[in-house]
Every structure is written in C-alpha cells, then in structure tokens.
Amino acid sequence: MKRLLLILPILLFFYSCADNGAQAEDKSDKKSRFQKYTDCVPRSLKKSSALAKEGGYTGALTLDVVIRDFQSNHPDFENFSEVAAEHLDDVYNYKTSTGTAMNLNGYDVTWYSNAPYHYTCGNALLGSGVQIGADGLPMMVNPALPAYLQTVSSEKALEYGDCTRHNLGSFQQGYKNATDDVSGYKCVAGDMTWSNPVIYTPGMVSPHLAFAPGASSEIDMLNDVKILKATEACDNQFFEQWYADVPGVNKRINTTMDIPKDPNSSYFIFEQNYNNGGFFPLDSIDPVTRSWISAKYPDQFDPQSLSIYCPPFDYQYAHTQQDAWGQNTYKLCQSWLNYGGPRAVNSAGSGLSAAALAAAENGKLGLQHLRNYGFTMMGYAKFKYKLSNQVPLPETFEFVGDDDMWIFVDGVLVVDLGGTHAPAPGKVDIKVLAYNNHGCHAGEPLAAYSNCAGASDVTGWADDTWHHLHIFYANRQSDGSNVYIRSSLAEVAPTRFGYPTINNVVTKVDKNGSAVNSMYLNTPLSDASVANIMSLGSPSLLVMREINVNGKMQTVVNGFYITSIKDPIDKGAGGFMYQFTGVLKDAVGNVVDGGLLADDRIAFNVPYSKGLDDDGNGGNFSNDVWNQIMSWSKLMTFVVTSSSGQQVERFEEMEWWANDLYSSERVDNPEKPEENPEIEYCED
C-alpha cells in the first residue's frame, strides 16, 4: 500500500495512452485462391514466423525467452568493478551529505574484501580482460572457442562513448571507429566527447552446454539446458543462480522476443539502446515520455534501479552528467545515494527501494529513469540449415550487448563476451559453422542428437537439418542496458512461450465427403484449454467467410464448436498440429452445412470484456463484422492459453487470421487421420 501511495499519483500524472488507428480491408471481389489446389498448397501461402505475410507485410523472427529477475543487492550485481579498481577506499568510506554510509548499504566489508575478484572484470583493469578490435573480433586468441572461430583482429581497439553530434536535441552514444560490418550504432564521422576501449572477460563459462534428456529421450531445449561456470572471474561467485530457478533469489518469466523485419533489407533487426530508451524487458514504459508505468509481469520484483551512471562515491563528473535528453542528473543521483544507493532495496522486493524513493522525489525525471536492471535472459530458437540459403550471402545472427553475453549453437560456444563491459559485438556465421560440422564432433553435447543426422567432418551439416541457438545474457550494472540483434535466419520454428496463434488450418475431404481438419499452432495448448474446448460447449474458434447475398458479397462470422481434438504433433517450422472435428453454427445456432471451406479465415475466440469494447473495431474490421465478433465473444466462457500460460486476450487484425487451406480427395483414411499425408506445398 505504501508503494502505491508513493508511486501511483506520479504515474497517473505522467501516463497517457494512444489509440491505434484502424483500417478496413476490402475483400468484396476476392476470389478463391485455394479451390484449384486439390493436390497441394501454393508455397507462397505457407506461413512461418520468419516469412512474408500477405500483401507484402512481413512479421518478426521470434525467440523463446526465459527472464530471471534478481534484486540489485545480489552479491554478483551492482559491484561497480571499474570503480573498485581505482576508488575502492573512496566507496567504502563514502558518506553522502545526509550521512548515508555506503558501507551500510551493500558496499560493506564483504564487498571490500572481494576487491581482487572485482578487478578480474575486463573493464576494471586493462590486462584482466581482452580488447575487442574495430572489426568486432577479439584482439587475442580465445581458447574457449573452437579453432575455426579463433580469428584475431588486426585492427585498433574498438572504442565506445558519447557522440559529439546529437540527433534532434538528444544525446547519442555509439562506436567511434567500428568497421562497416560491425553492428550497432556508430557516431557520425567518429566524433566523440569521450570514448573508452571495449574490453570483455573471456573464459568465464564452459565451452559446452549440459543437456538433460527427458523421459522420451527428447531434450527440452528451454528447461533441460544448463550453462556451466568455467572460471571464477568478474563477480560470478554465484553463477549457478543466474540461469536456474532459485526460490527466494530470482523470479522466472517465460515470454518471447520479437525481432522485427527491417523494411529496407533482408534482415530482422531488434535495437533498444541508450539512444532510444534502453533494453528493459521487465518494464512497461510510456513510449512518448519514457516514464516507467508498471511492472510488465505479475510475478517479478519492482524496479530497483535508475538508468543513470551513479557510482557510490563522490564521482568527479557527477555534477555535469546529462541523460539522453540533455537533462542534468546530478540531483537524481544524489537522491539515490542519500536513500542508500544502487544496492539498497526492500527485502520483499517491493517498490520501497532507494531507486523508487529517489524517483518519487524527482518527479518526471525520476520516472523517466526508474527501471528494472537486475535480470538475466536465456533466448532460444530452433532454425533450419539449408545450403541454398547461404548464397549469395551466408545466414548470420549478430548480437550487441553491454553486459555478459554468450551464444551457443548446438550446445557449443560460438560467441564469448563475458563480464560487465561497454556494448560489445558478436557474430555467428551459419555457413562457417555448417562447413566445420560445428557441434557434431565426438564428445560435443549434441553430437548424437537429431541436429547431427547425416553430418560428417568431411561434408559438414546435412542439408535441411534443424539446429539449436541459445543466447545467455545478463544485465548486472545500472550504467546502461543495450541490446542489438540482427539476423538473416530464413526459417525458425514456432515459439513455445507465445500466446497461441493459428498459423493455418487444413481441411482434407475424401470422395464421400468425410473431412479431417488439421490446425497448426505456434505453441502447444494447455491441458486445461484442451479440456475446456471439448467440455464447456463454447465456440472456441471463429470462422469469417464471404458469402453472396443478393449479388453482393457480405462478411459473415460463424462459430465453430470443437467436439474432439487429438494430442498435438510437433511439425518443426510447421508448428504443432492438432487434428479436430466439430460443428459450424451460425449466429442463431443453426448448423452450417459443409463445415470449414476454402478461404475461411479462422481465429481463436476470446471471452467478452469491456476491454474489447474499448478496442474499437479490433484493428481493421468494419463495425458490422466487429459487432458479429463481439456477439460470439459473449458466448465464450474461457480463455485459450498456451502450455506456458500465455493467454489469447484479443482478436488479431483480419490479415493475421489463419486461412483454411482446403483440398478435396486427399484423405486416404478418414477413420485414422494420423495416417493421412502431410501438407504438400507446390510452386505457384
């Protein structure tokens, strides 16, 4: 209650929301594109999480993500190793103007006695870490990487800092001298107010992941994977807690990360850095004012940090520091330190941390910088290797991050950028990995797994095989949170942690009119959803159809009542296939003959709420269609959820509703649909 009284009035004052515009889609003259395809589905109509949608719109490459939230007084967080190297006694003996002592607020005798440990961070003392070259390669051989990835830079050290030139009044940070093939923001002409070399700490983790096979000998790539500590370095004393569920220490959030398609290239690009507000996946932030609104997930710690550089001693540049908007942050920093500083938190993880108190004391400026910094993240994607996708340019996955970051492919390390450091770039070249049979050598953790089927040291990876990408990232210090991802991976399997989305529905009908419906989802449904679909008698699917009424095409929305549904089958990039039967009914409850037809658009139904009314027409529906959808929504009695708990909460825009890819005379055995042929795709 105290937290709400403290923060809520300020939130209400600064928060505003904007309505999304709506655009209707005219489909009155649309003719069937599917009825002539009785033997296959045109390849251009295949949906994928990384392929183009109708009308030239392209979606996002989506990763499954496990975020673990920590309090900022965790022993491995907020250690200010670069400060400790030169100002150890200054921190330990520092008292603010109000008498707050740092050695009573986290920077105590334990922190002081761990000074040699702090010094091992690459950014603390040159020599403890390794510099990154201007071409993005390390300047020393890294023995933790396979020999074919141990390329060394011949360039000068890469430098990062404040740009001299600003953008529309905003201050900018970026690289001073990065070459063109290095991802991340580059200062114009290399003009810098200040810059420092980018230094990382190599060898912190084992070069191999550990996997625990499940009961079916299948590996759960999100829960049966473990990253192992190799050396004691850069404040990783409790590293085994970083990427594991530890009650009382961290809180786990299963979610996804969308990497949007860049409209100007063939890449998917995600960029959240100092220049546009930073990377804070646990915070809901006003996109205009950049003010903190709320925690994003129900079970996480409240924000306990501020997005300013505020080391816990009498920092010589504190008086003149400015944020990205040019606002002086000295008073905000002093408030933070007066309340106890970066490691002063409430033991229950509530909003009464030093950062929250300082934010409330500083109004708009405080809320613009109130953030949740202390978290780790594991990202995962299953991608298909195709030799044809490596020309004219190989597929790549690039990542820039400003604290610990490791990337593994098929369980073997490919990018090693450990330690607290300035934004450092790493790059994965799929062609190089495939050619060198990466991850499939004897003794490597997945050498006997399906990704290595048909692989050899002579020929490399087999064509059309699935491989596993794991990213491990940690944000341990509140002086910046920067993430940049650029990828050209062409085919990525659907995620598990997204809310359930129907990619396609395939209806196959034999000569006798018996139909088999197959629904392809991005993620498995929860057991409760499957049970509710069959037992509660609600129209769990909505079916939008064009019909001819007195010579004029009209959109009608019907409800589909599923009466039976089989367990899902994992179809890789095709999603999770559910075979189902049921009854299609119109608005007055009459059965619609023929069931699902070609060109039907299909989506999960959503229980009615006042929020749907507030959603207007749902994105791009006419008022008539939206009213029909709402009438069906009022008949839905439960929320459809994924196995990870993500809920279908609203209706997608019309173009994202699944199509029924209809074919006739394709069912070999309607009594045993699991024996029927798969979807076959043909050229247009």
PDB file of N, CA, C and O in Angstrom, residues 138-172:
ATOM      1  N   PRO A 138      38.005 -10.321 -31.260  1.00  0.00           N
ATOM      2  CA  PRO A 138      38.893 -10.134 -30.103  1.00  0.00           C
ATOM      3  C   PRO A 138      40.333  -9.930 -30.553  1.00  0.00           C
ATOM      4  O   PRO A 138      40.742 -10.408 -31.612  1.00  0.00           O
ATOM      5  N   MET A 139      41.105  -9.232 -29.733  1.00  0.00           N
ATOM      6  CA  MET A 139      42.485  -8.915 -30.105  1.00  0.00           C
ATOM      7  C   MET A 139      43.473  -9.948 -29.576  1.00  0.00           C
ATOM      8  O   MET A 139      44.682  -9.784 -29.738  1.00  0.00           O
ATOM      9  N   MET A 140      42.964 -11.000 -28.943  1.00  0.00           N
ATOM     10  CA  MET A 140      43.781 -12.132 -28.529  1.00  0.00           C
ATOM     11  C   MET A 140      43.010 -13.412 -28.825  1.00  0.00           C
ATOM     12  O   MET A 140      41.783 -13.419 -28.841  1.00  0.00           O
ATOM     13  N   VAL A 141      43.741 -14.508 -29.056  1.00  0.00           N
ATOM     14  CA  VAL A 141      43.107 -15.804 -29.302  1.00  0.00           C
ATOM     15  C   VAL A 141      42.293 -16.206 -28.076  1.00  0.00           C
ATOM     16  O   VAL A 141      42.750 -16.097 -26.941  1.00  0.00           O
ATOM     17  N   ASN A 142      41.069 -16.671 -28.311  1.00  0.00           N
ATOM     18  CA  ASN A 142      40.209 -17.142 -27.230  1.00  0.00           C
ATOM     19  C   ASN A 142      40.143 -18.664 -27.293  1.00  0.00           C
ATOM     20  O   ASN A 142      39.425 -19.229 -28.122  1.00  0.00           O
ATOM     21  N   PRO A 143      40.868 -19.367 -26.419  1.00  0.00           N
ATOM     22  CA  PRO A 143      40.892 -20.835 -26.476  1.00  0.00           C
ATOM     23  C   PRO A 143      39.569 -21.490 -26.093  1.00  0.00           C
ATOM     24  O   PRO A 143      39.411 -22.696 -26.288  1.00  0.00           O
ATOM     25  N   ALA A 144      38.611 -20.720 -25.558  1.00  0.00           N
ATOM     26  CA  ALA A 144      37.306 -21.291 -25.224  1.00  0.00           C
ATOM     27  C   ALA A 144      36.481 -21.573 -26.473  1.00  0.00           C
ATOM     28  O   ALA A 144      35.517 -22.334 -26.420  1.00  0.00           O
ATOM     29  N   LEU A 145      36.860 -20.970 -27.604  1.00  0.00           N
ATOM     30  CA  LEU A 145      36.131 -21.161 -28.852  1.00  0.00           C
ATOM     31  C   LEU A 145      36.763 -22.264 -29.684  1.00  0.00           C
ATOM     32  O   LEU A 145      37.971 -22.529 -29.560  1.00  0.00           O
ATOM     33  N   PRO A 146      36.006 -22.920 -30.567  1.00  0.00           N
ATOM     34  CA  PRO A 146      36.608 -23.889 -31.490  1.00  0.00           C
ATOM     35  C   PRO A 146      37.681 -23.221 -32.340  1.00  0.00           C
ATOM     36  O   PRO A 146      37.628 -22.013 -32.593  1.00  0.00           O
ATOM     37  N   ALA A 147      38.639 -24.012 -32.811  1.00  0.00           N
ATOM     38  CA  ALA A 147      39.788 -23.464 -33.546  1.00  0.00           C
ATOM     39  C   ALA A 147      39.350 -22.641 -34.757  1.00  0.00           C
ATOM     40  O   ALA A 147      39.963 -21.608 -35.073  1.00  0.00           O
ATOM     41  N   TYR A 148      38.268 -23.063 -35.427  1.00  0.00           N
ATOM     42  CA  TYR A 148      37.835 -22.356 -36.638  1.00  0.00           C
ATOM     43  C   TYR A 148      37.133 -21.036 -36.327  1.00  0.00           C
ATOM     44  O   TYR A 148      36.764 -20.291 -37.242  1.00  0.00           O
ATOM     45  N   LEU A 149      36.934 -20.714 -35.035  1.00  0.00           N
ATOM     46  CA  LEU A 149      36.348 -19.434 -34.637  1.00  0.00           C
ATOM     47  C   LEU A 149      37.319 -18.562 -33.853  1.00  0.00           C
ATOM     48  O   LEU A 149      36.920 -17.567 -33.263  1.00  0.00           O
ATOM     49  N   GLN A 150      38.596 -18.929 -33.860  1.00  0.00           N
ATOM     50  CA  GLN A 150      39.588 -18.202 -33.062  1.00  0.00           C
ATOM     51  C   GLN A 150      40.289 -17.102 -33.857  1.00  0.00           C
ATOM     52  O   GLN A 150      41.443 -16.781 -33.589  1.00  0.00           O
ATOM     53  N   THR A 151      39.573 -16.500 -34.797  1.00  0.00           N
ATOM     54  CA  THR A 151      40.148 -15.411 -35.582  1.00  0.00           C
ATOM     55  C   THR A 151      40.448 -14.212 -34.693  1.00  0.00           C
ATOM     56  O   THR A 151      39.655 -13.860 -33.818  1.00  0.00           O
ATOM     57  N   VAL A 152      41.592 -13.581 -34.931  1.00  0.00           N
ATOM     58  CA  VAL A 152      42.038 -12.455 -34.104  1.00  0.00           C
ATOM     59  C   VAL A 152      42.031 -11.175 -34.937  1.00  0.00           C
ATOM     60  O   VAL A 152      42.399 -11.180 -36.112  1.00  0.00           O
ATOM     61  N   SER A 153      41.630 -10.087 -34.326  1.00  0.00           N
ATOM     62  CA  SER A 153      41.581  -8.801 -35.014  1.00  0.00           C
ATOM     63  C   SER A 153      42.983  -8.252 -35.251  1.00  0.00           C
ATOM     64  O   SER A 153      43.882  -8.409 -34.422  1.00  0.00           O
ATOM     65  N   SER A 154      43.140  -7.596 -36.379  1.00  0.00           N
ATOM     66  CA  SER A 154      44.384  -6.881 -36.676  1.00  0.00           C
ATOM     67  C   SER A 154      44.163  -5.371 -36.628  1.00  0.00           C
ATOM     68  O   SER A 154      45.060  -4.594 -36.963  1.00  0.00           O
ATOM     69  N   GLU A 155      42.952  -4.967 -36.195  1.00  0.00           N
ATOM     70  CA  GLU A 155      42.606  -3.548 -36.127  1.00  0.00           C
ATOM     71  C   GLU A 155      42.975  -2.965 -34.759  1.00  0.00           C
ATOM     72  O   GLU A 155      43.334  -3.686 -33.824  1.00  0.00           O
ATOM     73  N   LYS A 156      42.851  -1.652 -34.661  1.00  0.00           N
ATOM     74  CA  LYS A 156      42.986  -0.993 -33.367  1.00  0.00           C
ATOM     75  C   LYS A 156      41.781  -1.343 -32.494  1.00  0.00           C
ATOM     76  O   LYS A 156      40.776  -1.841 -32.970  1.00  0.00           O
ATOM     77  N   ALA A 157      41.889  -1.047 -31.209  1.00  0.00           N
ATOM     78  CA  ALA A 157      40.813  -1.385 -30.282  1.00  0.00           C
ATOM     79  C   ALA A 157      39.536  -0.623 -30.631  1.00  0.00           C
ATOM     80  O   ALA A 157      39.564   0.567 -30.959  1.00  0.00           O
ATOM     81  N   LEU A 158      38.415  -1.315 -30.542  1.00  0.00           N
ATOM     82  CA  LEU A 158      37.102  -0.706 -30.722  1.00  0.00           C
ATOM     83  C   LEU A 158      36.824   0.216 -29.537  1.00  0.00           C
ATOM     84  O   LEU A 158      37.053  -0.151 -28.386  1.00  0.00           O
ATOM     85  N   GLU A 159      36.306   1.421 -29.806  1.00  0.00           N
ATOM     86  CA  GLU A 159      36.011   2.375 -28.740  1.00  0.00           C
ATOM     87  C   GLU A 159      34.534   2.754 -28.757  1.00  0.00           C
ATOM     88  O   GLU A 159      33.905   2.844 -29.812  1.00  0.00           O
ATOM     89  N   TYR A 160      34.005   2.995 -27.558  1.00  0.00           N
ATOM     90  CA  TYR A 160      32.594   3.331 -27.390  1.00  0.00           C
ATOM     91  C   TYR A 160      32.475   4.483 -26.404  1.00  0.00           C
ATOM     92  O   TYR A 160      33.227   4.557 -25.422  1.00  0.00           O
ATOM     93  N   GLY A 161      31.507   5.385 -26.660  1.00  0.00           N
ATOM     94  CA  GLY A 161      31.305   6.503 -25.740  1.00  0.00           C
ATOM     95  C   GLY A 161      30.242   7.462 -26.222  1.00  0.00           C
ATOM     96  O   GLY A 161      29.347   7.095 -26.987  1.00  0.00           O
ATOM     97  N   ASP A 162      30.329   8.733 -25.788  1.00  0.00           N
ATOM     98  CA  ASP A 162      29.370   9.770 -26.152  1.00  0.00           C
ATOM     99  C   ASP A 162      29.742  10.386 -27.490  1.00  0.00           C
ATOM    100  O   ASP A 162      30.898  10.786 -27.704  1.00  0.00           O
ATOM    101  N   CYS A 163      28.756  10.491 -28.390  1.00  0.00           N
ATOM    102  CA  CYS A 163      28.971  11.145 -29.675  1.00  0.00           C
ATOM    103  C   CYS A 163      28.950  12.663 -29.498  1.00  0.00           C
ATOM    104  O   CYS A 163      28.198  13.189 -28.673  1.00  0.00           O
ATOM    105  N   THR A 164      29.746  13.359 -30.283  1.00  0.00           N
ATOM    106  CA  THR A 164      29.750  14.819 -30.232  1.00  0.00           C
ATOM    107  C   THR A 164      28.490  15.380 -30.872  1.00  0.00           C
ATOM    108  O   THR A 164      27.868  16.305 -30.360  1.00  0.00           O
ATOM    109  N   ARG A 165      28.093  14.799 -32.006  1.00  0.00           N
ATOM    110  CA  ARG A 165      26.907  15.262 -32.710  1.00  0.00           C
ATOM    111  C   ARG A 165      25.662  14.602 -32.118  1.00  0.00           C
ATOM    112  O   ARG A 165      25.664  13.420 -31.802  1.00  0.00           O
ATOM    113  N   HIS A 166      24.615  15.386 -31.999  1.00  0.00           N
ATOM    114  CA  HIS A 166      23.379  14.907 -31.394  1.00  0.00           C
ATOM    115  C   HIS A 166      22.301  14.748 -32.456  1.00  0.00           C
ATOM    116  O   HIS A 166      22.463  15.189 -33.595  1.00  0.00           O
ATOM    117  N   ASN A 167      21.200  14.146 -32.077  1.00  0.00           N
ATOM    118  CA  ASN A 167      20.097  13.911 -33.000  1.00  0.00           C
ATOM    119  C   ASN A 167      18.834  14.553 -32.451  1.00  0.00           C
ATOM    120  O   ASN A 167      18.286  14.095 -31.452  1.00  0.00           O
ATOM    121  N   LEU A 168      18.376  15.617 -33.105  1.00  0.00           N
ATOM    122  CA  LEU A 168      17.153  16.322 -32.698  1.00  0.00           C
ATOM    123  C   LEU A 168      17.181  16.692 -31.221  1.00  0.00           C
ATOM    124  O   LEU A 168      16.197  16.549 -30.491  1.00  0.00           O
ATOM    125  N   GLY A 169      18.322  17.135 -30.758  1.00  0.00           N
ATOM    126  CA  GLY A 169      18.450  17.578 -29.383  1.00  0.00           C
ATOM    127  C   GLY A 169      18.772  16.486 -28.394  1.00  0.00           C
ATOM    128  O   GLY A 169      19.017  16.766 -27.219  1.00  0.00           O
ATOM    129  N   SER A 170      18.765  15.229 -28.825  1.00  0.00           N
ATOM    130  CA  SER A 170      19.072  14.115 -27.928  1.00  0.00           C
ATOM    131  C   SER A 170      20.544  13.758 -28.017  1.00  0.00           C
ATOM    132  O   SER A 170      21.141  13.765 -29.096  1.00  0.00           O
ATOM    133  N   PHE A 171      21.116  13.432 -26.865  1.00  0.00           N
ATOM    134  CA  PHE A 171      22.487  12.975 -26.831  1.00  0.00           C
ATOM    135  C   PHE A 171      22.543  11.546 -27.371  1.00  0.00           C
ATOM    136  O   PHE A 171      21.583  10.784 -27.265  1.00  0.00           O
ATOM    137  N   GLN A 172      23.680  11.167 -27.940  1.00  0.00           N
ATOM    138  CA  GLN A 172      23.830   9.850 -28.547  1.00  0.00           C
ATOM    139  C   GLN A 172      25.087   9.165 -28.008  1.00  0.00           C
ATOM    140  O   GLN A 172      26.072   9.826 -27.649  1.00  0.00           O
TER     141      GLN A 172
END
